XYZ file of C-alpha atoms in Angstrom:
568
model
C -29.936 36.590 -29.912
C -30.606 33.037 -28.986
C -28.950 31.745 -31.721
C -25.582 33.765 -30.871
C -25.747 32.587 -27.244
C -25.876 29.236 -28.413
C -22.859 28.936 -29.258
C -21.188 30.149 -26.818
C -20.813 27.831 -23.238
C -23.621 27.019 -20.454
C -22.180 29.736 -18.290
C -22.279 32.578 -20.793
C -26.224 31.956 -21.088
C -26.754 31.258 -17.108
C -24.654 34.550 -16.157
C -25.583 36.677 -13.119
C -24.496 40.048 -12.999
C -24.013 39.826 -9.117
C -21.146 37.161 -10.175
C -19.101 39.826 -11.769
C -17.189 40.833 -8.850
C -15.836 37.266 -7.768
C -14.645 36.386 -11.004
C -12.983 39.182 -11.537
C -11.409 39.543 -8.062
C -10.678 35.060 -8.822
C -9.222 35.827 -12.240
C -6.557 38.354 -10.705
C -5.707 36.621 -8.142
C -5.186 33.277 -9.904
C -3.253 35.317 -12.312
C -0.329 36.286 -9.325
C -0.437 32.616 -8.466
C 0.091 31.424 -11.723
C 2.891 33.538 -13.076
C 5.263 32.130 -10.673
C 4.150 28.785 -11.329
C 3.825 28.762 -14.799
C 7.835 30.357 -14.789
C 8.914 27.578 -12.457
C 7.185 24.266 -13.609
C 9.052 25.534 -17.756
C 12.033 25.195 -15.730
C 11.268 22.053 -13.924
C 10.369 20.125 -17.700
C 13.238 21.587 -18.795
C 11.931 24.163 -21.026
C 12.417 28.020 -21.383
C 10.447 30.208 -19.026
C 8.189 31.534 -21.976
C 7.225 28.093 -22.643
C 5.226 27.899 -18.988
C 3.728 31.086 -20.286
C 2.376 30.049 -23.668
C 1.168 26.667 -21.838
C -0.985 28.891 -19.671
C -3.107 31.134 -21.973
C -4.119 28.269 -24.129
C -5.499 26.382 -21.850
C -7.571 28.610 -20.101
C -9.062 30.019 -22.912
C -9.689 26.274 -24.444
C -11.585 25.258 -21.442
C -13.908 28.777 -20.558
C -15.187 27.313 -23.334
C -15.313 23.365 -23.726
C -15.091 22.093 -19.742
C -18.074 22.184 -17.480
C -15.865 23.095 -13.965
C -17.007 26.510 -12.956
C -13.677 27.506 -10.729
C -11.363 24.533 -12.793
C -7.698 26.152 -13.668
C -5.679 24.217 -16.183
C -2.606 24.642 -16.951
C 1.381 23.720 -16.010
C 1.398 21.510 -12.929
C 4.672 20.009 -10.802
C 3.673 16.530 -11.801
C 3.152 16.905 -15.503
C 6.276 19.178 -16.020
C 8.727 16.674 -14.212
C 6.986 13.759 -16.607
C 7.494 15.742 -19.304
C 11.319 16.329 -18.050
C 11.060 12.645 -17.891
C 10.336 11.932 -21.006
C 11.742 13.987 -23.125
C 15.560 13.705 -21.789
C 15.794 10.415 -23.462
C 15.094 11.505 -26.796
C 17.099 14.907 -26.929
C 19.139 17.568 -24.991
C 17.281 20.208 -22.681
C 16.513 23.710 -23.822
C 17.324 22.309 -27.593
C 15.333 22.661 -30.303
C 14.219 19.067 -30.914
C 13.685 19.081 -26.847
C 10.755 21.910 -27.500
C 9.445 20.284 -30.891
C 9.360 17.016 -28.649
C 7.071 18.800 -25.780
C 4.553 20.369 -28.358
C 4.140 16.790 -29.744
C 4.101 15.531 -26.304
C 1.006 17.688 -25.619
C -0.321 17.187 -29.101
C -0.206 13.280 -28.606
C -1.977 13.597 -24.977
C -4.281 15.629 -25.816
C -5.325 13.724 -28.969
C -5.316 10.545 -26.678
C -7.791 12.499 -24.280
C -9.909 13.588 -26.493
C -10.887 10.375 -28.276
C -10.921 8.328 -24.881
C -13.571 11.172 -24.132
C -15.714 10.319 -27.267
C -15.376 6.890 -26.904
C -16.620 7.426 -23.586
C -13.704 5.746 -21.473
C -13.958 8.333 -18.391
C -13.436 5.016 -16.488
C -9.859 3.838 -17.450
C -9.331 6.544 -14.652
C -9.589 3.609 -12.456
C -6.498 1.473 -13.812
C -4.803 3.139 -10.629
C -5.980 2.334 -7.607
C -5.897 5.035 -4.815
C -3.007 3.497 -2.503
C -1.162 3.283 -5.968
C -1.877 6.806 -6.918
C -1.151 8.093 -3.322
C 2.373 6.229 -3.465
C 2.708 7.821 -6.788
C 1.881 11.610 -6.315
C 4.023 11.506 -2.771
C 7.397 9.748 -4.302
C 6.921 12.100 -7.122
C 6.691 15.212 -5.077
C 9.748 14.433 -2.724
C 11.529 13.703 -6.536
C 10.603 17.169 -7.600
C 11.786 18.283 -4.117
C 15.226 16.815 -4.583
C 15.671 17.748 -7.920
C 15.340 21.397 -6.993
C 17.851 21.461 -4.672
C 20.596 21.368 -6.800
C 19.220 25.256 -8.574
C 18.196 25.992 -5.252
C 22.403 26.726 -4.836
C 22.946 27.396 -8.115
C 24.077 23.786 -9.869
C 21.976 21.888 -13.042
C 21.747 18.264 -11.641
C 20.825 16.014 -14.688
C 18.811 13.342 -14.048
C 15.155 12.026 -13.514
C 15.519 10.051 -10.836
C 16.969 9.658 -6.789
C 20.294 7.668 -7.709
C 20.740 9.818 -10.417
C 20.453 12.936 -8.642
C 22.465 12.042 -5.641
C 25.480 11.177 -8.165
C 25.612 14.383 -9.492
C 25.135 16.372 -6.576
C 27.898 14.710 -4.922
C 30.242 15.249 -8.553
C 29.403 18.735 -7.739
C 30.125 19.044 -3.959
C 32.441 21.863 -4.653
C 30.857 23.937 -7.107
C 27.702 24.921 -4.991
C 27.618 28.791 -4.757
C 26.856 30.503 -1.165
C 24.994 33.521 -3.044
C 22.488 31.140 -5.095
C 21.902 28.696 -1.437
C 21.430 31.888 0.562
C 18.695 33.715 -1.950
C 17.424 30.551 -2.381
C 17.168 29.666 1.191
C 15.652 32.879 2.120
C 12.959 32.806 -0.434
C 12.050 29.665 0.685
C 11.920 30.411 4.438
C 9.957 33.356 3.849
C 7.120 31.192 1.672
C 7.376 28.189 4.249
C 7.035 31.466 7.224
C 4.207 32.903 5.639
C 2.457 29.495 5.054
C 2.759 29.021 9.442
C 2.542 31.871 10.705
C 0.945 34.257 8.098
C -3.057 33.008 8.678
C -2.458 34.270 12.721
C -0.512 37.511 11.779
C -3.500 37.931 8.891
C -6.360 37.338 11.192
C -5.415 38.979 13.883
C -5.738 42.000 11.698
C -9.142 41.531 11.170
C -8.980 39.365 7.888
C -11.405 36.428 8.293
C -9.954 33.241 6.975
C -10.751 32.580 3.779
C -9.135 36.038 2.829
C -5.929 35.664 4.739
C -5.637 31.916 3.176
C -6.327 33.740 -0.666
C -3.761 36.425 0.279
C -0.987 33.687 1.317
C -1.524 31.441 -1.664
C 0.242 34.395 -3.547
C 3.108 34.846 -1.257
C 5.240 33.420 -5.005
C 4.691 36.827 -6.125
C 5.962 38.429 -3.119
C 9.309 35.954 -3.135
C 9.285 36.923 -6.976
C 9.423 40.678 -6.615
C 11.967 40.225 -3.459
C 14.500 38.390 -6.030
C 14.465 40.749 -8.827
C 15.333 43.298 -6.341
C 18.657 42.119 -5.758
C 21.301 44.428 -6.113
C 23.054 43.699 -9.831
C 26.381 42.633 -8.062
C 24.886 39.309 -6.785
C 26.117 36.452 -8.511
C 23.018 34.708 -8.862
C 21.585 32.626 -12.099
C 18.325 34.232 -13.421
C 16.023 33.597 -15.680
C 17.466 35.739 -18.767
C 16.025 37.368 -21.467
C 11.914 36.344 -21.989
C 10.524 36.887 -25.260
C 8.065 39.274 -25.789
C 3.777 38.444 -27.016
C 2.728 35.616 -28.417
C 5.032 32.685 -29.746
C 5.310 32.297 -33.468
C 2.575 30.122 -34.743
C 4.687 26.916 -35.902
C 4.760 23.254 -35.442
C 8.165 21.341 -35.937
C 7.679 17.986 -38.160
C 9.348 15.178 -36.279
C 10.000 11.504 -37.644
C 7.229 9.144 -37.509
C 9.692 6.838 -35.180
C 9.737 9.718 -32.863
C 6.229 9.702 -32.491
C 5.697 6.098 -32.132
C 8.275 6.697 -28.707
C 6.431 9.261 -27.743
C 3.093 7.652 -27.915
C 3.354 5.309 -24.461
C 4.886 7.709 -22.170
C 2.200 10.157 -23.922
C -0.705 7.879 -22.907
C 0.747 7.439 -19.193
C 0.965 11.464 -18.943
C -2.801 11.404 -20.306
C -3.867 9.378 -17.814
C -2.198 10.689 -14.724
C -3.223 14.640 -16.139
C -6.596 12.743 -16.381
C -6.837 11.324 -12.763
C -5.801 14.834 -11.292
C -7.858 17.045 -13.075
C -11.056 14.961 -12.411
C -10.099 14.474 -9.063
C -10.172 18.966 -8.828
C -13.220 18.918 -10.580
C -15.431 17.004 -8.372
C -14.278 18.160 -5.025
C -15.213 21.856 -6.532
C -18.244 20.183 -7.754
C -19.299 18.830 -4.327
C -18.914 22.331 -2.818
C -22.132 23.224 -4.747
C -23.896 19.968 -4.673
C -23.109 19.457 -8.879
C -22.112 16.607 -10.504
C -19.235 15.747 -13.211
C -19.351 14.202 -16.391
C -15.854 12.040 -16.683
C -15.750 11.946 -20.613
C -17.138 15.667 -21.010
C -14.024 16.259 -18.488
C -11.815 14.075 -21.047
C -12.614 16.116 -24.210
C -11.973 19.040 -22.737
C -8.976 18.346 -21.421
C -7.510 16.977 -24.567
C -8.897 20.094 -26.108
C -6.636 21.978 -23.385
C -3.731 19.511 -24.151
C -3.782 19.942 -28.121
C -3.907 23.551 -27.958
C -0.868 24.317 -25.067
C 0.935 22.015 -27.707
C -0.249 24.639 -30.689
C 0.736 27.347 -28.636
C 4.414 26.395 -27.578
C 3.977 24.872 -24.800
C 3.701 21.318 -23.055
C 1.037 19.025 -21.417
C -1.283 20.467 -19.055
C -3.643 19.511 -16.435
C -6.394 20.881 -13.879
C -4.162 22.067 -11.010
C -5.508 21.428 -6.858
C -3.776 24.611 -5.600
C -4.708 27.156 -8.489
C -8.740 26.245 -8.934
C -9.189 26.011 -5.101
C -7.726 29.902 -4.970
C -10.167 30.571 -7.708
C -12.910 29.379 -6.338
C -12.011 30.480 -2.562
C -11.431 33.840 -4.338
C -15.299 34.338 -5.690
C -14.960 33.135 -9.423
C -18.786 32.044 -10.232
C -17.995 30.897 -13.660
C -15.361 30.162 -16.341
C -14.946 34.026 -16.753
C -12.518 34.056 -14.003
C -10.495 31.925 -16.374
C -10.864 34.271 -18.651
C -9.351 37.447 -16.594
C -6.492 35.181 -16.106
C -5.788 34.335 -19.556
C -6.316 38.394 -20.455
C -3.865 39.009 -17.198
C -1.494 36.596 -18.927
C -1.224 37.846 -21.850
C -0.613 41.711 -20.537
C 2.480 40.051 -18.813
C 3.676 38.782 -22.055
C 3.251 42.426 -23.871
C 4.258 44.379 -20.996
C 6.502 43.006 -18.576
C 9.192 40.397 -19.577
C 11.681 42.533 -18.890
C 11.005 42.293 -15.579
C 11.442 38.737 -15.315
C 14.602 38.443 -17.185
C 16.048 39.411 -13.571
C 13.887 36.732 -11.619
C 16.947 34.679 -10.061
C 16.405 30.851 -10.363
C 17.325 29.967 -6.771
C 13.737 31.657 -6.071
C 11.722 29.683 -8.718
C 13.377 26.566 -7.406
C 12.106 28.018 -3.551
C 8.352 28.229 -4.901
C 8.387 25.006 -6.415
C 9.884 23.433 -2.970
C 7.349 25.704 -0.787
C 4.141 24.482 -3.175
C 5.218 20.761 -2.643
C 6.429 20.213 0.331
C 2.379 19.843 1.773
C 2.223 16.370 -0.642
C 4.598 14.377 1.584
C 2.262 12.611 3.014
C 2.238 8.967 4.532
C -1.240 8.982 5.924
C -2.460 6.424 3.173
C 0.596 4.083 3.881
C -0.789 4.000 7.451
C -4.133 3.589 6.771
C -3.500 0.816 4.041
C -1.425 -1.042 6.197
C -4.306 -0.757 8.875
C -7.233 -1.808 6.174
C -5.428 -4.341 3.500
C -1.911 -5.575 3.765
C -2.298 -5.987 0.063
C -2.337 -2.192 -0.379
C 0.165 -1.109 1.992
C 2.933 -3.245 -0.242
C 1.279 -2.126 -3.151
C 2.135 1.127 -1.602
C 5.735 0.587 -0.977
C 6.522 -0.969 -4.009
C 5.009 1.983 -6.152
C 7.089 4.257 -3.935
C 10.394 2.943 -4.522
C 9.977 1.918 -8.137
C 9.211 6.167 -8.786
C 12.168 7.168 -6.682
C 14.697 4.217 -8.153
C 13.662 4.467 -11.949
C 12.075 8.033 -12.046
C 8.677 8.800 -12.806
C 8.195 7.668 -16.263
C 8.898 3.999 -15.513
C 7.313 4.686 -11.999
C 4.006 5.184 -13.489
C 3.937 2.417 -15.953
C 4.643 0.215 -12.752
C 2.511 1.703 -10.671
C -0.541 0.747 -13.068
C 1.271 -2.656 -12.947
C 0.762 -3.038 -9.321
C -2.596 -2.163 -9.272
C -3.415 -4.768 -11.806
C -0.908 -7.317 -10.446
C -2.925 -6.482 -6.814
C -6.248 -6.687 -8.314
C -5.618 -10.300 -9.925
C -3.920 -11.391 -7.068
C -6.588 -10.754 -4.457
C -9.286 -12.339 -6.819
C -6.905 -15.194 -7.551
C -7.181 -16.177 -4.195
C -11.238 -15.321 -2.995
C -12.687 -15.716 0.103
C -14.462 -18.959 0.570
C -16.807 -19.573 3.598
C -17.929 -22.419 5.218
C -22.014 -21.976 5.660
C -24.482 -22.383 8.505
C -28.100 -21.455 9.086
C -28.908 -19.341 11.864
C -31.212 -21.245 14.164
C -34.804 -19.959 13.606
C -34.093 -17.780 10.589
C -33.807 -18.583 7.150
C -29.983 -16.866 6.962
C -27.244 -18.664 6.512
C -23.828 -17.122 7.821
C -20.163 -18.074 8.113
C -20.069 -20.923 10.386
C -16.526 -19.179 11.985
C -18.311 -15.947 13.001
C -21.533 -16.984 13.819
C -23.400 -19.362 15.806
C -25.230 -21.875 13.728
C -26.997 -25.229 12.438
C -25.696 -27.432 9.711
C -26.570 -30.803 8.428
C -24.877 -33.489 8.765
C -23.425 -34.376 5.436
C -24.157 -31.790 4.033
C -21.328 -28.874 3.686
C -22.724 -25.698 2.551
C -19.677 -23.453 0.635
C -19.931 -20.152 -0.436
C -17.125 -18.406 -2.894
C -17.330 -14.541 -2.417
C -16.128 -13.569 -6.082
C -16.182 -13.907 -9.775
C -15.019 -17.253 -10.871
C -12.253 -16.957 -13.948
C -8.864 -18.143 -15.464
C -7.259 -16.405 -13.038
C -8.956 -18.277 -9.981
C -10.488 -20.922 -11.145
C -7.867 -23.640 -9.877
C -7.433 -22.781 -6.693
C -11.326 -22.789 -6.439
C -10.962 -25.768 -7.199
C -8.472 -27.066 -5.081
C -10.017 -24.974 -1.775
C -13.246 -26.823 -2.440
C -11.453 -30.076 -2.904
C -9.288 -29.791 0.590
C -12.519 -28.833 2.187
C -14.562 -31.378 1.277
C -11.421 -33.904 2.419
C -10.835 -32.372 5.952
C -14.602 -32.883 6.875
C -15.003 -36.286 7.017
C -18.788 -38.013 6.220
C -19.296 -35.456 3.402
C -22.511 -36.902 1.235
C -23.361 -33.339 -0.501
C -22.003 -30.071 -1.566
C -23.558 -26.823 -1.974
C -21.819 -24.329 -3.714
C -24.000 -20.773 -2.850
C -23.281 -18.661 -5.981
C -25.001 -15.256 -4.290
C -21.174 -13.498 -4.664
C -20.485 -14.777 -7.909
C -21.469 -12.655 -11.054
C -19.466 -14.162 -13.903
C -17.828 -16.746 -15.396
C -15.826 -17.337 -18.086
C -14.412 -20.273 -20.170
C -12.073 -21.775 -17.603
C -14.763 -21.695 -14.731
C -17.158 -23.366 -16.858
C -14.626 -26.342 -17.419
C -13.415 -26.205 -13.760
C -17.222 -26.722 -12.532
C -17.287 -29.731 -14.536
C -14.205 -31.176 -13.671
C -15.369 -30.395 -9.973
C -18.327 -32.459 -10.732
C -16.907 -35.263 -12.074
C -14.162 -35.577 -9.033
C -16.853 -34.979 -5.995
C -19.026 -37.712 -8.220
C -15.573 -40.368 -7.708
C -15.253 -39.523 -4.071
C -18.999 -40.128 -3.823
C -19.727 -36.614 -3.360
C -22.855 -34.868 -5.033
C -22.126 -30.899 -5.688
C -25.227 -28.662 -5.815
C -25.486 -25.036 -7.170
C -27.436 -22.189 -5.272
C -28.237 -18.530 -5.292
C -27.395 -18.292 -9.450
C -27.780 -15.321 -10.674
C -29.760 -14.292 -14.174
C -26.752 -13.620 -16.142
C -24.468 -16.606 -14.411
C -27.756 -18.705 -15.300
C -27.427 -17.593 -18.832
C -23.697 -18.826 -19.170
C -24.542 -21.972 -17.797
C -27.347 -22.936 -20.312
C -25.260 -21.694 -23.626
C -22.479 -23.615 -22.311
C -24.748 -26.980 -21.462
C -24.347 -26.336 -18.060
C -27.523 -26.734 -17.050
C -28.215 -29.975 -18.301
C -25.466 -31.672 -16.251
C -26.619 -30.364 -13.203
C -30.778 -30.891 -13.832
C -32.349 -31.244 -10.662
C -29.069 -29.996 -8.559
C -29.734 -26.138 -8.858
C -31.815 -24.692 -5.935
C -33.340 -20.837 -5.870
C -31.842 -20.080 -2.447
C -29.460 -21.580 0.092
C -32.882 -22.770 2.251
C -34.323 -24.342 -0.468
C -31.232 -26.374 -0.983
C -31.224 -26.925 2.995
C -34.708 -28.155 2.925
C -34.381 -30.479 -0.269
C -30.960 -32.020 1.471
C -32.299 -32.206 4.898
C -34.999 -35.060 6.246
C -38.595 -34.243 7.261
C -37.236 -33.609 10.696
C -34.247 -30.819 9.802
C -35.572 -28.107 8.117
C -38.418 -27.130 10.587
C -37.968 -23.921 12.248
């Protein structure tokens, strides 16, 4: 028996039979919440309905089984269906047959990307966005899938991927927008956006305590959903159509090795951002219960995830905020809650595609406003602009680029800006002018403290790596200082902030040398640390400045100063 439990997952072996009831109440609740979803983010990549299905079951079943999240719900999310709209539009037409072979390979090539970042241990390229970035990124993106909805909100296909685009064709289509599709659209939408204000007061005041009524509401879709395919059959409204019924034919389209290669970029980008959410779900549900994640365990199993919604029909996939927060607020315990959702799934794909056939679009389009409409959010702009100017432009620019060039391009600069941000700020590092504190053996900025220097003597302390990228203007800052303080006889560079240096900072410290030696300057070194000390000595460093490196910053004050200046 313990050899057949071993291969199953941690949770099967750790099971509690008092957990039964949450994750079963978790797993049919997630499953109401996700058949809407799953419906409207197909149509939002630009895929048939049964796609969002097929990229559902997968999924879930993959990761019961290889991801460590106990209430984690992958599947089709806004984001990753309007990058894989994004994509995909500039290889082939939507809804045709190379546009689906394209989105299986899409998901293939993500996935496969995941999955050997997560062997290769690389859970931290996460961080090649930085969070203003990624918060200028996730709220452009969400008022882009807001606009873009508008247009099957009343009934009209506006192509595009991005603002300029979409504002052209709406207003090419001014005249064809059609009352019945605005009006069932409309009212779906103020009955979700209704329930979302008023429903928790209306629920509670029943008696329903609040995490219930907030469960209950998080389905309202379903309720929209079953209001829309009551419509009487004289509406003229677009639906949905005919769904296939089961499970898709097991196939996967060959496509030309160019193909791939174009794919392969945008694929990476789509890993990464999938990446960034999903881990980002997982340990805030982690917190709740004081656990901990493992980033690259996280990566295989979402590749894992990725490959198989790609086997199955469907396109990439990612942990999703609003889906694993229901399941956990709903009970689920363990991965098995995944599993009832899967199983739930499926008996929608035997049993009731009929029934969907008559979903009109104007509602899909509703739910998809309704779910997004909470991510238009400027708090981080604010409170960037507040903490780091730096950020806040970083900000802006990453929200304009996404809403000017579309998402695709948007992300590629968005990772641009954070780099360009990060090598900018270090380019130019904080350099402080150094005092002792009278009685103490600290030494503090001379600007915000009062203290005690030497006279010539100028104590300078650089707070950051030294490198290519700032090594010159290091240089320089130094340089000016040492010229606007007249009488200067000594230098001390403190090193406390400075924990590598390459090449170009090596060659910088000796031509920094040799010019303070001209001006009949000598430059000392304090506060080295072990593996700075290391550099110095392969690199012949250390020779040059024998008798010139100091231990601390008072140890360099008391070999500079006379008998009578270092007493305390």
């Amino acid at each position: 028996m313990a050899a057949l439990i071993s291969l199953f997952p941690g949770w099967v072996g750790a099971y509690r039979r008092h957990w039964l009831a949450g994750d079963l109440t978790a797993g049919v609740v997630v499953t109401l919440l996700l058949i809407p979803q799953s419906l409207a983010y197909a149509l939002l990549a630009g895929l048939p309905v049964q796609a969002g299905l097929y990229a559902s079951v997968a999924p879930l079943l993959v990761y019961a089984f290889s991801g460590r999240g106990y209430a984690q719900s992958v599947g089709p999310m806004a984001l990753t269906s309007l990058l894989t709209a994004a994509t995909l539009s500039r290889f082939a037409e939507s809804g045709s047959s190379d546009y689906l072979a394209l989105a299986l390979w899409l998901a293939i090539l993500s996935g496969l990307m995941l999955l050997a970042m997560g062997m290769a241990r690389l859970g931290f390229i996460a961080d090649l966005l930085s969070e203003p970035v990624l918060a200028a990124f996730t709220t452009a993106s969400a008022l882009l899938i807001v606009l873009s909805q508008l247009g099957p909100l009343a009934g009209l296909h506006l192509p595009g991927n991005s603002l300029p685009q979409w504002l052209l064709a709406a207003w090419q289509q001014a005249a064809a927008w059609q009352a019945s599709s605005l009006w069932v659209g409309a009212s779906a939408l103020a009955l979700l956006l209704g329930l979302r204000r008023r429903g928790p007061a209306v629920l509670q005041s029943l008696g329903m305590s609040t995490a219930v009524a907030s469960v209950l509401l998080r389905i309202a879709p379903v309720l929209a959903m079953l209001a829309g395919m009551l419509l009487p059959p004289g509406w003229q409204v677009p639906v949905v159509g005919p769904v296939p019924a089961g499970l898709p034919v097991a196939a996967l389209p060959l496509i030309p090795l160019s193909r791939l290669a174009d794919l392969a970029m945008p694929a990476f980008f789509i890993a990464l951002i999938n990446y960034v959410q999903s881990l980002s779900v997982a340990q805030l549900l982690a917190a709740r219960r004081q656990e901990s994640v493992d980033p690259d365990r996280e990566l295989v199993a979402l590749g894992l995830c990725n490959i198989a919604a790609g086997l199955a029909g469907g396109f990439p996939v990612t942990g999703g905020l609003s889906r694993s927060v229901v399941n956990a607020d709903a009970g689920a315990n363990s991965q098995l809650a995944s599993l009832v959702t899967a199983a739930g799934m499926l008996l929608l794909m035997f049993l009731a595609t009929g029934a969907l056939a008559r979903l009109p679009l104007p509602v899909l389009a509703a739910t998809i406003i309704a779910s997004l409409l909470s991510m238009l959010k400027v708090a981080s702009l604010r409170r960037a602009w507040l903490a780091e100017r730096a950020d806040a432009v970083a900000w802006l620019l990453t929200f304009g680029l996404v809403l000017l060039l579309g998402v695709d391009s948007g992300i590629m600069a968005g990772v641009l800006v954070s780099l360009a941000t990060l090598l900018w700020r270090s380019s130019r590092p904080h350099i402080a002018v150094l005092g002792r504190v009278p009685g103490t053996h600290h030494f503090r900025n001379c600007l915000r403290h009062t203290v005690e220097c030497l006279p010539g003597v100028l104590l300078l302390r650089v707070d950051e790596s030294l490198y290519f990228g700032n090594a010159r203007q290091v240089r320089q800052a130094l340089l000016s200082r040492v010229g606007q303080q007249g009488g200067v006889r000594q230098v001390v560079l403190v090193m406390s902030a400075v924990n590598r240096v390459d090449t170009t900072a090596l060659t910088m410290l000796e031509g920094l040398d040799l010019a303070l030696q001209q001006a009949g300057v000598e430059l000392h070194l304090a506060e080295i640390k072990g593996p700075v000390t290391d550099i110095l000595q392969r690199a012949g460093l250390a020779a040059r400045f024998a008798g010139r490196v100091h231990l601390s910053t008072q140890a360099a004050w008391q070999s500079l100063a006379g008998p009578a200046d270092y007493q305390i």
